[in-house]
Amino acid sequence: MPLGAPHERSDAARNRERLLSAARDLVAEFGAEALTMDALACKAHVGKGTVFRRFGSRAGLMMTLLSDSESEFQYGFMFGPPPLGPGAAAKERLIAFGEGRIYFVLENGELLKAAGAATRNRFDVPATKLSHRHMEVLLREAGIADPWVMAMSLTYALDPERIVDDVRVRGISPTRLTDSWRELITRLLPAA
Amino acid sequence: MPLGAPHERSDAARNRERLLSAARDLVAEFGAEALTMDALACKAHVGKGTVFRRFGSRAGLMMTLLSDSESEFQYGFMFGPPPLGPGAAAKERLIAFGEGRIYFVLENGELLKAAGAATRNRFDVPATKLSHRHMEVLLREAGIADPWVMAMSLTYALDPERIVDDVRVRGISPTRLTDSWRELITRLLPAA
DNA sequence: ATACTAAACGGACTATGGTCCGCTTTCTAT
DNA sequence: ATAGAAAGCGGACCATAGTCCGTTTAGTAT
């Protein structure tokens, strides 16, 4: 909760816990795809309006559910050891970032797809902004002319829907994805 | 209509015309985003079931609406003059393809976004498959190790939602997009 | 303790994509 | 012309995300 928030009312806190717990149960049992807001409200013994006030939307709920694992990955590329974290060359860090991202998506794919779908402006997701900014900085360091736009191209190349569907629908192995990502970054940033 | 189709009944043909005409009117007047299937059925004086039998889904309708301009673009990169069409080097053709695609998306953005949204497996869209295949062939010709996967990365980099939002929401000029695409392909395929 | 206020609550309501199925129309074979 | 079959039709119906607003409740000031 943001600083300066006046005080969270006790009933609000209680309902938030109920909702998160019920949501985790439902996702564990039936998968994120199958979670409906009505079912969640019902299972948490809470009104539907409460669900939406708390999370804003289905996508917001999914992002909340993701935030722990997401924070962990973010910590990894911002403060962790090289080659993912600081200390390695931009090229190595980008390769490691893409590989990490691909495995992260494959672990949390359902949640990520659900968080991205039905969100206008997927880019408004804070985690997406942070990833984009990270790649932008590395690309600038590596001498790319328009790092902002290039980072956007790479962001979409790592789109959760793309990764999940490649692997689960089109039968591409994760290794092929990471190998191809490595080839992409290697050719994009040859000077090392 | 595909060969071997037994015969299109006259009432079916009449309703198809009515629907297409009504759909074009609605898109022209209110934009593709705002088109609802109920409104379309009503305006065409046709039942809702008829709309869905004809087009399958909202996305299917949008694809039908797109098919003329899409065919034109497809013709351009398959049979048209170089550098877009055959006769130029793979690298030049890829650069031209991306540029053409970016402008095509900016002209038909609403329809394309509407066609892609709400479609599971965006990749099932035939036009997308064709574009992917085209890039795959060019990438193989240029010596990319896994052209299928790389073509998928580039497909997502040219995602309609991405292009439209970059330009219309995030204020990036089309020129920056095409310049960055050129940089991407140039670095990706240096041997020319 | 009481009264007051702002926040939270809940569930009926709306919007919209998509499905279902009994009825109608067109075509064809006789 | 007639009858039968297959295709087409329409709109009631369903599922689900998201909104609205009158009611309840937790904190606070007296």
PDB file of C-alpha atoms in Angstrom, chain A residues 29-182:
ATOM      1  CA  GLU A  29      -7.588 -25.899  -8.836  1.00  0.00           C
ATOM      2  CA  PHE A  30      -8.958 -24.800 -12.204  1.00  0.00           C
ATOM      3  CA  GLY A  31      -6.285 -22.601 -13.774  1.00  0.00           C
ATOM      4  CA  ALA A  32      -6.213 -18.862 -14.325  1.00  0.00           C
ATOM      5  CA  GLU A  33      -8.141 -19.055 -17.581  1.00  0.00           C
ATOM      6  CA  ALA A  34     -11.147 -20.500 -15.839  1.00  0.00           C
ATOM      7  CA  LEU A  35     -11.340 -17.977 -13.023  1.00  0.00           C
ATOM      8  CA  THR A  36     -14.426 -15.807 -13.240  1.00  0.00           C
ATOM      9  CA  MET A  37     -15.003 -12.752 -11.145  1.00  0.00           C
ATOM     10  CA  ASP A  38     -18.409 -14.022 -10.063  1.00  0.00           C
ATOM     11  CA  ALA A  39     -16.998 -17.307  -8.867  1.00  0.00           C
ATOM     12  CA  LEU A  40     -14.283 -15.475  -6.991  1.00  0.00           C
ATOM     13  CA  ALA A  41     -16.741 -13.159  -5.268  1.00  0.00           C
ATOM     14  CA  CYS A  42     -18.905 -16.078  -4.352  1.00  0.00           C
ATOM     15  CA  LYS A  43     -16.071 -18.221  -3.024  1.00  0.00           C
ATOM     16  CA  ALA A  44     -14.700 -15.320  -0.977  1.00  0.00           C
ATOM     17  CA  HIS A  45     -18.181 -14.561   0.393  1.00  0.00           C
ATOM     18  CA  VAL A  46     -17.938 -11.038  -0.807  1.00  0.00           C
ATOM     19  CA  GLY A  47     -19.961  -8.874  -3.174  1.00  0.00           C
ATOM     20  CA  LYS A  48     -18.898  -8.488  -6.749  1.00  0.00           C
ATOM     21  CA  GLY A  49     -18.486  -4.758  -6.356  1.00  0.00           C
ATOM     22  CA  THR A  50     -15.894  -5.422  -3.671  1.00  0.00           C
ATOM     23  CA  VAL A  51     -13.823  -7.526  -6.024  1.00  0.00           C
ATOM     24  CA  PHE A  52     -13.722  -4.773  -8.599  1.00  0.00           C
ATOM     25  CA  ARG A  53     -13.067  -1.993  -6.131  1.00  0.00           C
ATOM     26  CA  ARG A  54     -10.110  -3.933  -4.846  1.00  0.00           C
ATOM     27  CA  PHE A  55      -8.492  -4.959  -8.120  1.00  0.00           C
ATOM     28  CA  GLY A  56     -10.049  -2.718 -10.730  1.00  0.00           C
ATOM     29  CA  SER A  57     -10.362  -5.472 -13.297  1.00  0.00           C
ATOM     30  CA  ARG A  58      -9.625  -9.073 -13.977  1.00  0.00           C
ATOM     31  CA  ALA A  59      -6.240  -8.062 -15.344  1.00  0.00           C
ATOM     32  CA  GLY A  60      -5.539  -6.151 -12.145  1.00  0.00           C
ATOM     33  CA  LEU A  61      -6.289  -9.218 -10.098  1.00  0.00           C
ATOM     34  CA  MET A  62      -3.951 -11.322 -12.189  1.00  0.00           C
ATOM     35  CA  MET A  63      -1.193  -8.755 -11.794  1.00  0.00           C
ATOM     36  CA  THR A  64      -1.648  -8.795  -8.046  1.00  0.00           C
ATOM     37  CA  LEU A  65      -1.390 -12.566  -8.084  1.00  0.00           C
ATOM     38  CA  LEU A  66       1.772 -12.323 -10.157  1.00  0.00           C
ATOM     39  CA  SER A  67       3.474  -9.631  -8.180  1.00  0.00           C
ATOM     40  CA  ASP A  68       5.581 -11.872  -5.976  1.00  0.00           C
ATOM     41  CA  SER A  69       7.233 -13.893  -8.716  1.00  0.00           C
ATOM     42  CA  GLU A  70       7.473 -10.801 -10.864  1.00  0.00           C
ATOM     43  CA  SER A  71       9.284  -8.882  -8.151  1.00  0.00           C
ATOM     44  CA  GLU A  72      11.719 -11.717  -7.823  1.00  0.00           C
ATOM     45  CA  PHE A  73      12.546 -11.682 -11.524  1.00  0.00           C
ATOM     46  CA  GLN A  74      12.826  -7.900 -11.453  1.00  0.00           C
ATOM     47  CA  TYR A  75      15.209  -8.089  -8.551  1.00  0.00           C
ATOM     48  CA  GLY A  76      17.268 -10.559 -10.532  1.00  0.00           C
ATOM     49  CA  PHE A  77      17.922  -8.315 -13.484  1.00  0.00           C
ATOM     50  CA  MET A  78      18.252  -5.118 -11.476  1.00  0.00           C
ATOM     51  CA  PHE A  79      20.386  -6.175  -8.535  1.00  0.00           C
ATOM     52  CA  GLY A  80      21.276  -9.835  -8.966  1.00  0.00           C
ATOM     53  CA  PRO A  81      24.570 -11.357 -10.097  1.00  0.00           C
ATOM     54  CA  PRO A  82      25.797 -11.150 -13.716  1.00  0.00           C
ATOM     55  CA  PRO A  83      25.150 -11.959 -16.459  1.00  0.00           C
ATOM     56  CA  LEU A  84      21.530 -11.110 -15.650  1.00  0.00           C
ATOM     57  CA  GLY A  85      22.333  -8.352 -13.190  1.00  0.00           C
ATOM     58  CA  PRO A  86      24.794  -5.465 -13.451  1.00  0.00           C
ATOM     59  CA  GLY A  87      28.425  -6.249 -14.092  1.00  0.00           C
ATOM     60  CA  ALA A  88      28.249  -7.964 -17.464  1.00  0.00           C
ATOM     61  CA  ALA A  89      28.298  -6.407 -20.932  1.00  0.00           C
ATOM     62  CA  ALA A  90      24.983  -5.139 -22.314  1.00  0.00           C
ATOM     63  CA  LYS A  91      24.875  -7.923 -24.871  1.00  0.00           C
ATOM     64  CA  GLU A  92      25.307 -10.659 -22.286  1.00  0.00           C
ATOM     65  CA  ARG A  93      22.758  -9.042 -20.033  1.00  0.00           C
ATOM     66  CA  LEU A  94      20.211  -8.839 -22.828  1.00  0.00           C
ATOM     67  CA  ILE A  95      20.697 -12.474 -23.722  1.00  0.00           C
ATOM     68  CA  ALA A  96      20.288 -13.477 -20.090  1.00  0.00           C
ATOM     69  CA  PHE A  97      17.272 -11.222 -19.745  1.00  0.00           C
ATOM     70  CA  GLY A  98      15.472 -12.813 -22.660  1.00  0.00           C
ATOM     71  CA  GLU A  99      16.248 -16.317 -21.480  1.00  0.00           C
ATOM     72  CA  GLY A 100      15.076 -15.506 -17.983  1.00  0.00           C
ATOM     73  CA  ARG A 101      11.967 -13.906 -19.318  1.00  0.00           C
ATOM     74  CA  ILE A 102      11.136 -16.898 -21.494  1.00  0.00           C
ATOM     75  CA  TYR A 103      11.363 -19.287 -18.564  1.00  0.00           C
ATOM     76  CA  PHE A 104       9.484 -16.891 -16.327  1.00  0.00           C
ATOM     77  CA  VAL A 105       6.685 -16.721 -18.882  1.00  0.00           C
ATOM     78  CA  LEU A 106       6.560 -20.473 -19.234  1.00  0.00           C
ATOM     79  CA  GLU A 107       6.144 -20.822 -15.482  1.00  0.00           C
ATOM     80  CA  ASN A 108       3.546 -18.116 -15.105  1.00  0.00           C
ATOM     81  CA  GLY A 109       2.050 -18.178 -18.541  1.00  0.00           C
ATOM     82  CA  GLU A 110      -1.592 -18.480 -17.692  1.00  0.00           C
ATOM     83  CA  LEU A 111      -1.499 -15.612 -15.268  1.00  0.00           C
ATOM     84  CA  LEU A 112       0.468 -13.435 -17.656  1.00  0.00           C
ATOM     85  CA  LYS A 113      -1.839 -14.107 -20.560  1.00  0.00           C
ATOM     86  CA  ALA A 114      -4.824 -13.358 -18.382  1.00  0.00           C
ATOM     87  CA  ALA A 115      -3.177 -10.184 -17.118  1.00  0.00           C
ATOM     88  CA  GLY A 116      -2.369  -8.974 -20.614  1.00  0.00           C
ATOM     89  CA  ALA A 117      -5.624  -9.907 -22.283  1.00  0.00           C
ATOM     90  CA  ALA A 118      -8.502  -7.497 -22.037  1.00  0.00           C
ATOM     91  CA  THR A 119      -6.119  -4.777 -20.948  1.00  0.00           C
ATOM     92  CA  ARG A 120      -6.101  -1.916 -23.324  1.00  0.00           C
ATOM     93  CA  ASN A 121      -2.556  -0.640 -23.348  1.00  0.00           C
ATOM     94  CA  ARG A 122      -0.686  -3.672 -22.225  1.00  0.00           C
ATOM     95  CA  PHE A 123       2.105  -1.198 -21.845  1.00  0.00           C
ATOM     96  CA  ASP A 124       0.421   0.338 -18.836  1.00  0.00           C
ATOM     97  CA  VAL A 125       1.328  -2.719 -16.823  1.00  0.00           C
ATOM     98  CA  PRO A 126       4.101  -1.419 -14.556  1.00  0.00           C
ATOM     99  CA  ALA A 127       6.182  -4.568 -14.886  1.00  0.00           C
ATOM    100  CA  THR A 128       6.126  -4.222 -18.670  1.00  0.00           C
ATOM    101  CA  LYS A 129       7.281  -0.636 -18.428  1.00  0.00           C
ATOM    102  CA  LEU A 130      10.144  -1.666 -16.201  1.00  0.00           C
ATOM    103  CA  SER A 131      11.280  -4.441 -18.543  1.00  0.00           C
ATOM    104  CA  HIS A 132      11.085  -2.086 -21.481  1.00  0.00           C
ATOM    105  CA  ARG A 133      13.137   0.536 -19.678  1.00  0.00           C
ATOM    106  CA  HIS A 134      15.714  -2.047 -18.716  1.00  0.00           C
ATOM    107  CA  MET A 135      16.157  -3.171 -22.300  1.00  0.00           C
ATOM    108  CA  GLU A 136      16.204   0.416 -23.488  1.00  0.00           C
ATOM    109  CA  VAL A 137      19.120   1.239 -21.213  1.00  0.00           C
ATOM    110  CA  LEU A 138      21.078  -1.814 -22.333  1.00  0.00           C
ATOM    111  CA  LEU A 139      20.400  -1.108 -26.001  1.00  0.00           C
ATOM    112  CA  ARG A 140      21.534   2.485 -25.627  1.00  0.00           C
ATOM    113  CA  GLU A 141      24.700   1.277 -23.942  1.00  0.00           C
ATOM    114  CA  ALA A 142      25.271  -0.993 -26.929  1.00  0.00           C
ATOM    115  CA  GLY A 143      24.951   1.810 -29.438  1.00  0.00           C
ATOM    116  CA  ILE A 144      21.499   1.218 -30.906  1.00  0.00           C
ATOM    117  CA  ALA A 145      20.262   4.337 -32.640  1.00  0.00           C
ATOM    118  CA  ASP A 146      16.728   4.389 -31.258  1.00  0.00           C
ATOM    119  CA  PRO A 147      16.803   2.266 -28.125  1.00  0.00           C
ATOM    120  CA  TRP A 148      13.259   3.119 -27.050  1.00  0.00           C
ATOM    121  CA  VAL A 149      11.686   1.812 -30.232  1.00  0.00           C
ATOM    122  CA  MET A 150      14.023  -1.164 -30.452  1.00  0.00           C
ATOM    123  CA  ALA A 151      13.182  -2.109 -26.877  1.00  0.00           C
ATOM    124  CA  MET A 152       9.549  -2.051 -27.873  1.00  0.00           C
ATOM    125  CA  SER A 153      10.214  -4.453 -30.744  1.00  0.00           C
ATOM    126  CA  LEU A 154      11.988  -6.796 -28.380  1.00  0.00           C
ATOM    127  CA  THR A 155       9.220  -6.454 -25.800  1.00  0.00           C
ATOM    128  CA  TYR A 156       6.710  -7.701 -28.319  1.00  0.00           C
ATOM    129  CA  ALA A 157       9.042 -10.449 -29.450  1.00  0.00           C
ATOM    130  CA  LEU A 158       8.895 -11.699 -25.847  1.00  0.00           C
ATOM    131  CA  ASP A 159       5.122 -11.325 -25.578  1.00  0.00           C
ATOM    132  CA  PRO A 160       3.671 -13.902 -23.169  1.00  0.00           C
ATOM    133  CA  GLU A 161       1.032 -14.971 -25.640  1.00  0.00           C
ATOM    134  CA  ARG A 162       3.659 -15.551 -28.271  1.00  0.00           C
ATOM    135  CA  ILE A 163       5.908 -17.573 -26.004  1.00  0.00           C
ATOM    136  CA  VAL A 164       3.155 -19.660 -24.490  1.00  0.00           C
ATOM    137  CA  ASP A 165       1.528 -20.406 -27.819  1.00  0.00           C
ATOM    138  CA  ASP A 166       4.836 -21.233 -29.499  1.00  0.00           C
ATOM    139  CA  VAL A 167       5.564 -23.798 -26.853  1.00  0.00           C
ATOM    140  CA  ARG A 168       2.154 -25.153 -25.973  1.00  0.00           C
ATOM    141  CA  VAL A 169       0.202 -24.807 -29.210  1.00  0.00           C
ATOM    142  CA  ARG A 170       2.831 -24.903 -31.911  1.00  0.00           C
ATOM    143  CA  GLY A 171       5.142 -27.318 -30.175  1.00  0.00           C
ATOM    144  CA  ILE A 172       8.344 -25.287 -30.224  1.00  0.00           C
ATOM    145  CA  SER A 173      10.779 -26.282 -27.505  1.00  0.00           C
ATOM    146  CA  PRO A 174      11.865 -23.618 -24.999  1.00  0.00           C
ATOM    147  CA  THR A 175      15.429 -24.263 -26.106  1.00  0.00           C
ATOM    148  CA  ARG A 176      14.656 -23.236 -29.652  1.00  0.00           C
ATOM    149  CA  LEU A 177      13.197 -20.021 -28.314  1.00  0.00           C
ATOM    150  CA  THR A 178      16.191 -19.176 -26.179  1.00  0.00           C
ATOM    151  CA  ASP A 179      18.616 -20.154 -28.946  1.00  0.00           C
ATOM    152  CA  SER A 180      16.831 -17.914 -31.392  1.00  0.00           C
ATOM    153  CA  TRP A 181      16.785 -15.070 -28.899  1.00  0.00           C
ATOM    154  CA  ARG A 182      20.515 -15.471 -28.473  1.00  0.00           C
TER     155      ARG A 182
END
